[in-house]
Coordinates of C-alpha atoms in Angstrom, one line a residue:
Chain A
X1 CA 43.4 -84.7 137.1
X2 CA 44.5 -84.8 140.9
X3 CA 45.2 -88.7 141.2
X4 CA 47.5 -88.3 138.5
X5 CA 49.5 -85.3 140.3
X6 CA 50.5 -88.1 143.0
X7 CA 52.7 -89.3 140.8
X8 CA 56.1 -89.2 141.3
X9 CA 58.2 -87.6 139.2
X10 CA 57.2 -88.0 135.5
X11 CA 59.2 -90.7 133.8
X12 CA 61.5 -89.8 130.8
X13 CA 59.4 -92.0 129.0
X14 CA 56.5 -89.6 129.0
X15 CA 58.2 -86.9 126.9
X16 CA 56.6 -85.8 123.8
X17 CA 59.9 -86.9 122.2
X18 CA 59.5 -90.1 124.1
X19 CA 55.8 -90.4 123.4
X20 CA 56.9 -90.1 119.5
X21 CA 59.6 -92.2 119.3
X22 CA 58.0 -95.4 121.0
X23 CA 55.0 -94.6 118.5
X24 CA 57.1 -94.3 115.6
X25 CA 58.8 -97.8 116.8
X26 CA 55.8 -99.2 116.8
X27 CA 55.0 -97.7 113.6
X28 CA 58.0 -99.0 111.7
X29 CA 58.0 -102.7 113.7
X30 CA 57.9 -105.4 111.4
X31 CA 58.3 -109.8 111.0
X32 CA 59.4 -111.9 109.0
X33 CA 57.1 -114.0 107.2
X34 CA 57.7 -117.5 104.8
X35 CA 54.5 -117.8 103.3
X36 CA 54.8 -121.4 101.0
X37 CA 52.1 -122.5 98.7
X38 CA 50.8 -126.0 100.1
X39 CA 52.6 -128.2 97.9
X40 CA 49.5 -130.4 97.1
X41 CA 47.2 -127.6 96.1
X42 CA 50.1 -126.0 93.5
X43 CA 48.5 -126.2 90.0
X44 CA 50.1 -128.3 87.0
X45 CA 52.9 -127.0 85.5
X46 CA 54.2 -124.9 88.5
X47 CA 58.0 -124.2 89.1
X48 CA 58.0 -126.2 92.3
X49 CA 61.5 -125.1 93.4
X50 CA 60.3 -121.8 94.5
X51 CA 57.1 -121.7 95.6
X52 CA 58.5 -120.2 98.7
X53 CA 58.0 -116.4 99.2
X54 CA 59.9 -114.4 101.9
X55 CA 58.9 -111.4 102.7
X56 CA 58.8 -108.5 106.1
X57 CA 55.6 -107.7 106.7
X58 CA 54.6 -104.2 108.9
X59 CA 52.7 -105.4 112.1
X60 CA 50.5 -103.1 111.5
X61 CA 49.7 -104.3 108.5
X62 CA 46.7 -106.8 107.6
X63 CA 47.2 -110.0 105.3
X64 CA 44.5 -108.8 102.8
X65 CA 46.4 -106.4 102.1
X66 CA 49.6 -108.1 101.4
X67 CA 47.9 -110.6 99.1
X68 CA 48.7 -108.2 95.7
X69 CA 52.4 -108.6 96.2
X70 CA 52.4 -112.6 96.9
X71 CA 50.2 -113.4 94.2
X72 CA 52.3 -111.2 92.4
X73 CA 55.3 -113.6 93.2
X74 CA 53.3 -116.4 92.5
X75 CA 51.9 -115.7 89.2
X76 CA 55.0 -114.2 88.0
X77 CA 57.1 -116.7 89.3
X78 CA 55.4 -120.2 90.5
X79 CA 52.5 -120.9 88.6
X80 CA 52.2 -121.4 84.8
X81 CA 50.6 -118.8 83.1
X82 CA 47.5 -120.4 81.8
X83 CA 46.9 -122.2 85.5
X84 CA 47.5 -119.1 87.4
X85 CA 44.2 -117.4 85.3
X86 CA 42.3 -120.6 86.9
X87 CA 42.8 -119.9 90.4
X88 CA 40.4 -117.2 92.2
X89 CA 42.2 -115.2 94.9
X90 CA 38.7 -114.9 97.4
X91 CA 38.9 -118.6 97.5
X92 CA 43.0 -118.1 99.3
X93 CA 43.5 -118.7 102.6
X94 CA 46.7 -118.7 105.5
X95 CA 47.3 -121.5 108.4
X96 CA 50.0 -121.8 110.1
X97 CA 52.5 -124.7 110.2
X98 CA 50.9 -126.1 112.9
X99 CA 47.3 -126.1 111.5
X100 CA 46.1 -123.0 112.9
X101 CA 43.9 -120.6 110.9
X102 CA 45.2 -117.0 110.2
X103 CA 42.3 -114.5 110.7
X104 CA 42.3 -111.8 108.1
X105 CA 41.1 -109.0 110.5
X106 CA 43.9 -109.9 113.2
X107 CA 47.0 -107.2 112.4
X108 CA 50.3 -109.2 111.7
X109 CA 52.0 -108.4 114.7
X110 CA 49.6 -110.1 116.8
X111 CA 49.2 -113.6 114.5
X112 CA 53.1 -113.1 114.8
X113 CA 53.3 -112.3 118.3
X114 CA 50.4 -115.5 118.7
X115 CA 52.8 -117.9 117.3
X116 CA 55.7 -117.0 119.6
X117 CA 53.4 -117.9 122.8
X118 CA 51.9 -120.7 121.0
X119 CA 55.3 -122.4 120.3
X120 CA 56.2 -121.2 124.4
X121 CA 53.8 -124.0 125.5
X122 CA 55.6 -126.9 123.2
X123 CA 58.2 -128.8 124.2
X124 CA 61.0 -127.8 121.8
X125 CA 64.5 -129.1 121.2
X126 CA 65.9 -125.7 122.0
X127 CA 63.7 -124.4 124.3
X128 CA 65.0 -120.8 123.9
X129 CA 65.5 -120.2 120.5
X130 CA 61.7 -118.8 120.2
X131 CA 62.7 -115.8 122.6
X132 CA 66.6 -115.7 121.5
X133 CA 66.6 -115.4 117.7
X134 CA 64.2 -114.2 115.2
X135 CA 62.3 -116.4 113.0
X136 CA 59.7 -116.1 110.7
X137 CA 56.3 -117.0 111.4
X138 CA 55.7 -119.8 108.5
X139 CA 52.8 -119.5 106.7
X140 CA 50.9 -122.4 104.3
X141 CA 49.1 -120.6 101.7
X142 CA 46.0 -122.6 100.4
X143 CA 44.2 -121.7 97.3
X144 CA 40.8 -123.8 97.6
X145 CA 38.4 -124.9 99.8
X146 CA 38.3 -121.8 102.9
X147 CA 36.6 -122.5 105.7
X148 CA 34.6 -119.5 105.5
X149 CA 33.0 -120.5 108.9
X150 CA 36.0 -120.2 111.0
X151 CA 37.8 -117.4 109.1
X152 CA 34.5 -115.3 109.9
X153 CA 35.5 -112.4 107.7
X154 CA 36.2 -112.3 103.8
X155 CA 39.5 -112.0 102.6
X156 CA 38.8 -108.4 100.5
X157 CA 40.5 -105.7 101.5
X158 CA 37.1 -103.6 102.1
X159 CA 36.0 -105.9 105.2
X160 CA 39.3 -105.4 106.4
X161 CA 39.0 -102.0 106.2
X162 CA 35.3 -102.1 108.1
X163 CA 37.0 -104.3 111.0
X164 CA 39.8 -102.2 111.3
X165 CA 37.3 -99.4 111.5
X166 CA 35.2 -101.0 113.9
X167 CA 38.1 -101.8 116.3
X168 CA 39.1 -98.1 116.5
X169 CA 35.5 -97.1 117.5
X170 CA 35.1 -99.9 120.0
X171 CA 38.3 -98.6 121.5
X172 CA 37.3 -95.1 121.6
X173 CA 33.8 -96.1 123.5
X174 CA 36.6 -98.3 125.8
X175 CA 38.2 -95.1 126.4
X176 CA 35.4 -92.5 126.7
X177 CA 32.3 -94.6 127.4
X178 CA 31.1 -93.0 123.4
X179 CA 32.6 -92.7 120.3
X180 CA 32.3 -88.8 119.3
X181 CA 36.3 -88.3 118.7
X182 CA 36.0 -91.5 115.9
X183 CA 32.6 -90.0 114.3
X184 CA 33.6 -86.6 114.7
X185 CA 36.6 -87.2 112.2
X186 CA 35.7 -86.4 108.6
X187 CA 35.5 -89.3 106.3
X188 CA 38.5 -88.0 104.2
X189 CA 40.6 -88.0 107.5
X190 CA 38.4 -92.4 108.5
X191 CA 39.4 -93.1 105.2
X192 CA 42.8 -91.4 105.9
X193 CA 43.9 -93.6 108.8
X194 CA 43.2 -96.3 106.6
X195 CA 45.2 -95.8 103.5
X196 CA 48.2 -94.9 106.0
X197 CA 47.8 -98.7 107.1
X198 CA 47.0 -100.0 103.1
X199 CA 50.3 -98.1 101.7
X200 CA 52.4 -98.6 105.3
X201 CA 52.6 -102.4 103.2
X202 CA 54.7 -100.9 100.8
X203 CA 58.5 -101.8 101.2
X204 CA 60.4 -97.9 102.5
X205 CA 62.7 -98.6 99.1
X206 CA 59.6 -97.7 97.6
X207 CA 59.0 -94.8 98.5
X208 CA 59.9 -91.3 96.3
X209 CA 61.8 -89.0 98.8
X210 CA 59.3 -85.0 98.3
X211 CA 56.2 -87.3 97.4
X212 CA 55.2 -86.4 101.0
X213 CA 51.9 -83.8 101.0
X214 CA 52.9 -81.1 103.4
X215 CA 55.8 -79.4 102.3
X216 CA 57.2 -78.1 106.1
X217 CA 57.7 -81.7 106.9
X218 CA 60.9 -83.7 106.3
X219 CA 60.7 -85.9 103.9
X220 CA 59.1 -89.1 104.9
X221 CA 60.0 -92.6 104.1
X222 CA 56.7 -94.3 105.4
X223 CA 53.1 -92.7 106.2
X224 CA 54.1 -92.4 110.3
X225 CA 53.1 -88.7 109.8
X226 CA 49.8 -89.0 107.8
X227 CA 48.6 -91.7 110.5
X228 CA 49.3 -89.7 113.7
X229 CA 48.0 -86.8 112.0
X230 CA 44.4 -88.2 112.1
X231 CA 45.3 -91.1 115.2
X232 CA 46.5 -87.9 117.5
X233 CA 42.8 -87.3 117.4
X234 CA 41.4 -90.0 118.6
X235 CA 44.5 -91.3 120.7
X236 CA 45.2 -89.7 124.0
X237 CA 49.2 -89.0 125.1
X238 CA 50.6 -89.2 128.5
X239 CA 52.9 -85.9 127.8
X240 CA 53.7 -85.1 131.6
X241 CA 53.7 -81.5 131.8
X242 CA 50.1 -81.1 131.0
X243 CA 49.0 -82.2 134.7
X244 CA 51.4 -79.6 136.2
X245 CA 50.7 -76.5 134.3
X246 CA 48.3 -74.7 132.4
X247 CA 47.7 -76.0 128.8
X248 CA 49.9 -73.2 126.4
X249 CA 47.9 -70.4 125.1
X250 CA 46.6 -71.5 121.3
X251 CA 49.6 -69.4 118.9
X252 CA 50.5 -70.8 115.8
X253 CA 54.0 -70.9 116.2
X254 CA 53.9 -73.3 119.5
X255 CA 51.5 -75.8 117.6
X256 CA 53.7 -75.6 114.5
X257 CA 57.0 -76.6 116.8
X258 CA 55.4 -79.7 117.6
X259 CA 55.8 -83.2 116.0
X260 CA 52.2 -84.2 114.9
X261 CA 51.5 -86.8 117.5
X262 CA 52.7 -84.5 120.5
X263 CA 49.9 -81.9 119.3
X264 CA 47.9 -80.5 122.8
X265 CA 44.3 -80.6 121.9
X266 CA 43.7 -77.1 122.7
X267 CA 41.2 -76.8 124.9
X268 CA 41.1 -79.0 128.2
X269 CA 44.3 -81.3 127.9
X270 CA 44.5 -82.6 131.0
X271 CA 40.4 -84.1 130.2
X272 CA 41.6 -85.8 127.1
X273 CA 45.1 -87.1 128.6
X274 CA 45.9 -91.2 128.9
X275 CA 45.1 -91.1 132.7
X276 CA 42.0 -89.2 132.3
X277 CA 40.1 -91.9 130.0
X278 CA 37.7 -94.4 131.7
X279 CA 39.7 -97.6 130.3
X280 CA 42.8 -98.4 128.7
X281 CA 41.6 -100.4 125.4
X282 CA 44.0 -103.6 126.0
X283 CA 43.3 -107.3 125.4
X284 CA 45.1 -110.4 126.9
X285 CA 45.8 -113.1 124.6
X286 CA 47.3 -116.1 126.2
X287 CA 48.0 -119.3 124.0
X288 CA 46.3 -121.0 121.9
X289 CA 43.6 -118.7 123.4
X290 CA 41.0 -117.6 125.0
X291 CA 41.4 -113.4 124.2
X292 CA 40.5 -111.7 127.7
X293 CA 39.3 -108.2 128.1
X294 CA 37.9 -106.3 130.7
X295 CA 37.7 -102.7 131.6
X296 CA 41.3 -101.1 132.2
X297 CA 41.0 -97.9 134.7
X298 CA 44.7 -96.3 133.8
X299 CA 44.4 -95.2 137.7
X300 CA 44.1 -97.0 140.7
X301 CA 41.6 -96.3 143.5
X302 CA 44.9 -95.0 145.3
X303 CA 45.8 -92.6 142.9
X304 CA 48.6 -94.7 141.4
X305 CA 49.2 -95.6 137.9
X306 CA 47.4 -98.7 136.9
X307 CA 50.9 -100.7 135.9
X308 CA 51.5 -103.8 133.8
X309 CA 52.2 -106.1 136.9
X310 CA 49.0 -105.4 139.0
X311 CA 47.0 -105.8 135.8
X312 CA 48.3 -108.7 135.0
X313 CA 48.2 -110.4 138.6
X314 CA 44.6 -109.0 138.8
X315 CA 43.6 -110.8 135.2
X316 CA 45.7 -113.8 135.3
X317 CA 46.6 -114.4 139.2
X318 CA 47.7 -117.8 139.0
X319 CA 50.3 -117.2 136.2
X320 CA 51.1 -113.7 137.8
X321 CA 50.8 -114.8 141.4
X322 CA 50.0 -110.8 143.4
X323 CA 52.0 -112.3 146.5
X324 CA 55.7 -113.4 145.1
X325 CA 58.1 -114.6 147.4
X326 CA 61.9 -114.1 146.6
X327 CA 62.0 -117.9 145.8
X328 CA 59.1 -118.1 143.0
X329 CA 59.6 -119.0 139.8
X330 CA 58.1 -117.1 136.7
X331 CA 55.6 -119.0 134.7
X332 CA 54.7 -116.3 132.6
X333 CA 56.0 -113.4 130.7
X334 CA 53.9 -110.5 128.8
X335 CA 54.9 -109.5 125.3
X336 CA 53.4 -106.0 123.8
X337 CA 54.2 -105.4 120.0
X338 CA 56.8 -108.5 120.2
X339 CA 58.7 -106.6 123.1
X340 CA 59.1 -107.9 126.6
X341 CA 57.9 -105.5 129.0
X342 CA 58.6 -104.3 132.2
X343 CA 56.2 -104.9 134.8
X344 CA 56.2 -101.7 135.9
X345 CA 55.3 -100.3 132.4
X346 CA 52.0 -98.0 133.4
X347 CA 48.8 -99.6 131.1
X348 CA 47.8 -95.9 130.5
X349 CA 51.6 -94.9 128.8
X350 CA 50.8 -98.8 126.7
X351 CA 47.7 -97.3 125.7
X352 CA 49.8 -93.6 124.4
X353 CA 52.5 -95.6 122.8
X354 CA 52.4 -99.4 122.4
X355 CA 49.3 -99.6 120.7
X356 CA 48.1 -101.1 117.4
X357 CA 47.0 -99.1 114.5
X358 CA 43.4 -99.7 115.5
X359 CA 43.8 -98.4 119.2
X360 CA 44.6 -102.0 121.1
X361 CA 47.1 -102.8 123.3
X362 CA 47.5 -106.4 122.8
X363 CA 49.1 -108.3 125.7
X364 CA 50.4 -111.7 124.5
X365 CA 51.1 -114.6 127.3
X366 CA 53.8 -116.3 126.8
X367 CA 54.9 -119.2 129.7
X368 CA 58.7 -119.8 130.5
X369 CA 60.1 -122.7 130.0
X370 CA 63.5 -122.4 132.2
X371 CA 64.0 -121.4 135.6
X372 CA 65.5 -121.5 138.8
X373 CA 63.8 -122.6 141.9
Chain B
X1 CA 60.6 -110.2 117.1
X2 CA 61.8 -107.8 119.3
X3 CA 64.9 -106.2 117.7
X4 CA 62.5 -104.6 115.3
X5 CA 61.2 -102.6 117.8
X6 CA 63.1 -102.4 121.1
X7 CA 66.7 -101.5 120.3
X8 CA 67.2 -98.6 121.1
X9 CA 65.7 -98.9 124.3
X10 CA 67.1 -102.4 125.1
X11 CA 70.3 -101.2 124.5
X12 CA 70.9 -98.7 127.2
X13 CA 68.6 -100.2 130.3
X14 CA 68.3 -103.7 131.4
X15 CA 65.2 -105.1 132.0
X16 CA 63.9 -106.1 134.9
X17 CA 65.3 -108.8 137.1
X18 CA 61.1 -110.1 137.5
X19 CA 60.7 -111.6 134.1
X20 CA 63.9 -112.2 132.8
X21 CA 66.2 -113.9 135.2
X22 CA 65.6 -117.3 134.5
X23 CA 65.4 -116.5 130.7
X24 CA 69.1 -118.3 130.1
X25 CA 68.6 -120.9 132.7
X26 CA 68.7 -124.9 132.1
X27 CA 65.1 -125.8 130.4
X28 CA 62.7 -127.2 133.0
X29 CA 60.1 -129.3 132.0
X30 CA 58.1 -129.3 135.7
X31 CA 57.8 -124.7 135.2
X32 CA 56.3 -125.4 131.6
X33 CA 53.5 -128.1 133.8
X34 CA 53.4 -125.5 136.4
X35 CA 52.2 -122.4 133.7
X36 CA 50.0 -125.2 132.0
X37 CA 48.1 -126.3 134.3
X38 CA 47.7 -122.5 135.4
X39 CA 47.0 -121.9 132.3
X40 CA 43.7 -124.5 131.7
X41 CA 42.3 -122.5 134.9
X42 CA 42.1 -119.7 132.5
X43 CA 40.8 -122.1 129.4
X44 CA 37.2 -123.8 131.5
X45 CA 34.4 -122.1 129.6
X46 CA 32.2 -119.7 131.6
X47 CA 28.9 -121.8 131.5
X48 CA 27.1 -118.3 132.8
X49 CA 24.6 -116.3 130.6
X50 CA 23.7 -112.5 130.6
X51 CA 20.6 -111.1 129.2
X52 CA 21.1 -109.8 125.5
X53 CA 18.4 -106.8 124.1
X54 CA 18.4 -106.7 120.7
X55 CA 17.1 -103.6 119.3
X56 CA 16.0 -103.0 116.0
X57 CA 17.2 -99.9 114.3
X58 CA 15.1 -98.2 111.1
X59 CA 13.3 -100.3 109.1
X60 CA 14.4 -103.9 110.6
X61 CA 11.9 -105.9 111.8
X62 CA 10.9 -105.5 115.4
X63 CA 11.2 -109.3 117.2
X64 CA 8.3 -110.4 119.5
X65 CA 10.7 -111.2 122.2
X66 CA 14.2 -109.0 122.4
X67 CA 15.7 -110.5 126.0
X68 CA 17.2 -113.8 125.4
X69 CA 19.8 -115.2 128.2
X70 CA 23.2 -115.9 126.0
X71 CA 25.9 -118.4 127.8
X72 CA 28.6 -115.9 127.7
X73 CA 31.6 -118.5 126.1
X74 CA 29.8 -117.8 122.8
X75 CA 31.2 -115.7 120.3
X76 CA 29.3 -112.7 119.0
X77 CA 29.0 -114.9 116.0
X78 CA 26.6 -116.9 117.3
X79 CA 25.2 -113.8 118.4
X80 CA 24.4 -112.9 114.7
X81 CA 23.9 -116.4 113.8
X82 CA 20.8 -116.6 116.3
X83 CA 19.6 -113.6 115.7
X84 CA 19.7 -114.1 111.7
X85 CA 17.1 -117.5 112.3
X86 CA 15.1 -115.4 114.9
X87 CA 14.9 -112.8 112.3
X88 CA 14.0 -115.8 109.7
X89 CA 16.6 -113.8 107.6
X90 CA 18.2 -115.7 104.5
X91 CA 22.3 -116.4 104.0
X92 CA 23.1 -113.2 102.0
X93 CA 20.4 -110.8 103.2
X94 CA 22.3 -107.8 104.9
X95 CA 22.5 -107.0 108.5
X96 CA 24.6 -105.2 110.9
X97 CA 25.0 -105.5 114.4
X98 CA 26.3 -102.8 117.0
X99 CA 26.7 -102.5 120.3
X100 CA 25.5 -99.5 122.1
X101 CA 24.6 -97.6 118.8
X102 CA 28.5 -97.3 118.4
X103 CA 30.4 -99.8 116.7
X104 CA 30.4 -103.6 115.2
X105 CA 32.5 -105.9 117.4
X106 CA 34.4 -108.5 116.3
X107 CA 32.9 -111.7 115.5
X108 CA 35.0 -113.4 116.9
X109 CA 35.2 -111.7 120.4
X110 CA 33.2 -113.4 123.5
X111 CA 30.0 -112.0 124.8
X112 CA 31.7 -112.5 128.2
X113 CA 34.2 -109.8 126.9
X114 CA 31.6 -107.4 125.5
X115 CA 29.8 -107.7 128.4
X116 CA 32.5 -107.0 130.8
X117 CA 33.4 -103.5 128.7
X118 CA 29.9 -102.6 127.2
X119 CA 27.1 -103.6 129.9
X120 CA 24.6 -100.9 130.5
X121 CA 21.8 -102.0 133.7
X122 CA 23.1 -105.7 133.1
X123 CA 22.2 -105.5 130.0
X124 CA 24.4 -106.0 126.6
X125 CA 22.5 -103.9 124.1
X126 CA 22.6 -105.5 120.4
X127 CA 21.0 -103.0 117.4
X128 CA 20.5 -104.8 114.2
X129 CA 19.7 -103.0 110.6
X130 CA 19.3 -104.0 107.5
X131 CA 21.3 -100.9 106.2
X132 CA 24.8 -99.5 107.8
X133 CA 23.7 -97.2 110.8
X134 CA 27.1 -96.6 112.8
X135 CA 30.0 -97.7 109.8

């Protein structure tokens, strides 16, 4: 694509090495969660001293799908025996310790990321410690009464599985205006992408060095390579040398040398690269809400990248003023997968690498809370 | 929070100056107002509505009418929700709803949102079925 050959010189980011590393970060990136049975909905008999579960959940994980191993912990643990067999698990539910619901269908990294920008707009006694230390996010499990209504989806694992489903074809019409790379996958390889997510829950300790499928590939410690297998389909790179040379002619031995995710589609690279798509699938989430999303060109009408810091002055102008003086103070910072990012970071390379398991880039506002003036 | 997945990175280049210099700073209680009350010009809801077509898909019942203006702070849910009663369908009874023949939203995503990505001739086109059409 021409606008994307004004570029200056490709950043080191935008290796294939590069490309894979930031996905496998991603990938790997977990939080810690307390999750604590609310203490007036524990049944009779239960062992009240440790009805506290800690656990480190992947954020690309769902909390459907991390309900086996908590009730698990509770009914081996917590709850008598005869009062755990009275308790149905659909009727569970999560808030957080400030009385917000947990919706099953969000991915863990953004209910984590959520509570860091929620607590950014309190008033706490230490100000910083949100950004400076790692805490868990602290969970009240409640076993009656759900408020179906607000929770919108059930908590089974199968309409988590048709969410997370339907978030990877909305991106893919975001990014291509249809959704023929998502339907043209087989259902073996839908289904695929899915069980990577369902079994990424699994602690790595877990995991039996050689139970990996393909037998050229190292042996694995999580499902990275079984996901990107399939996602390297439907997720465009930013690998920089496709818009300055020819694609490489189809032999066996160059695709072979590559990692999985860094695998050219063959025929027209440059057409399916993350500066050729018509939008960058990325929503805002500021605190406390709303969720803003609008179409994300990953190129400018001047032929420049589309970067973090004009999108966000463009969406959000009067926490991202476009017009900073030297003296202006930052009201706002923009946290993707828990990481602070440069503003300069190009929305098209967020969409290659930064993004969830179901395609999004998820932008979390957080507001600052010290500064100079 | 971030160590998990920044280290390496982090380690050997500084961020930029933009969003972190006043990170370590005293607190100040006037920035926080200043983002807030930015932030509640981002929280007003949109009282605007865009025209909704719902189209039915196989056997689901055609509707007399199929424009209806929408107020676009609603969530898809009430999307559903309204077009469950215009449908006269019962709590329980099946249906899906897709955009653009492609895929089921979110329920709780705005219209305004779907709108904004998914408009085709100012329209936001809604197919319902009784049976799954597009997973």
């Amino acid at each position: 694509m021409s606008t994307y050959g004004a570029r200056q010189a490709p950043s080191a980011f935008s290796t294939p090495a590069s490309i894979t590393l930031f996905r496998r970060l991603t990938w790997e990136g977990t939080v810690p969660l307390e999750i604590r049975v609310d203490a007036k909905e524990l049944p009779a008999n239960s062992d009240r001293g440790l009805e506290c579960y800690f656990m480190q959940a992947p954020r690309v994980s769902y909390l459907p799908l991390l309900m086996p191993e908590i009730k698990r912990f509770l009914m081996d643990v917590v709850f008598d025996e005869a009062a755990g067999k009275m308790l149905k698990e659909e009727d569970w539910w999560f808030e957080r310790d400030d009385g917000s619901l947990l919706k099953w269908h969000w991915p863990i990294g953004l209910l984590y990321d959520n509570s860091i920008i929620s607590a950014s707009i309190r008033l706490s006694p230490s100000p910083s410690s949100a950004m400076a230390q790692t805490v868990p996010l602290r969970l009240i499990l409640h076993l009656a009464s759900p408020p179906t209504d607000k929770l919108l989806l059930s908590p089974s694992a199968d309409s988590c599985k048709q969410a997370f489903m339907g978030q990877l074809k909305e991106a893919d019409f975001i990014r291509w205006g249809n959704t023929k790379r998502m339907t043209g996958l087989r259902k073996a390889e839908q289904d695929g992408i899915w069980e990577g997510i369902k079994e990424r829950r699994l602690p790595v300790s877990i995991y039996l060095v050689g139970f990996t499928s393909n037998p050229t590939s190292p042996p694995t410690t999580d499902n990275f390579d079984d996901y990107w297998r399939v996602a390297s389909k439907v997720t465009p790179t930013t690998s920089p040398t496709r818009s300055y040379s020819p694609p490489p002619p189809p032999s066996s031995a160059s695709v072979h040398a590559r990692p999985p995710s860094a695998d050219p589609n063959a025929a027209a690279p440059d057409r399916d690269g993350a500066y050729s798509v018509r939008s960058v699938p990325v929503r805002i989430y500021l605190p406390e809400g709303p969720v803003l999303q609008d179409l994300v060109p990953p190129v400018l009408e001047d032929g420049g990248p589309h970067t973090l810091a004009t999108f966000l002055s463009t969406h959000l102008p009067l926490l991202f003023p476009p017009e900073r003086s030297p003296s202006s103070r930052t009201l706002a910072y923009p946290l993707v997968q828990g990481v602070l990012c440069p503003p300069e970071a190009e929305m098209a390379w967020l969409g290659a690498c930064m993004a969830g398991a179901d395609g999004w880039v998820n932008v979390c506002i957080g507001l600052s809370k010290q500064g100079v003036r | 929070m971030a160590q998990t997945s920044a280290s390496p990175d982090v380690a050997t280049r500084a961020l930029p100056a933009t969003w972190t210099t006043n990170l370590h700073l005293s607190s100040d209680t006037g920035l926080l107002q200043e983002g807030l009350d930015a932030l509640e010009g981002y929280r007003k809801k949109d009282p605007n509505k865009v025209v909704v077509r719902f189209r039915a898909i196989g056997n689901a019942p055609i509707m007399r009418q199929n424009f209806y203006k929408i107020t676009v702070s609603n969530r898809f849910q009430a999307v559903i929700q309204f077009l469950r009663k215009e449908l006269g369908w019962k709590a329980g009874e099946p249906l899906y709803t897709y955009i653009n023949m492609a895929f089921s939203p979110a329920p709780d995503d705005t219209v305004s949102n779907l709108f904004k990505s998914f408009a085709t001739d100012g329209h936001l086109i809604v197919n319902y079925s009784t049976t799954a059409a597009w997973g």
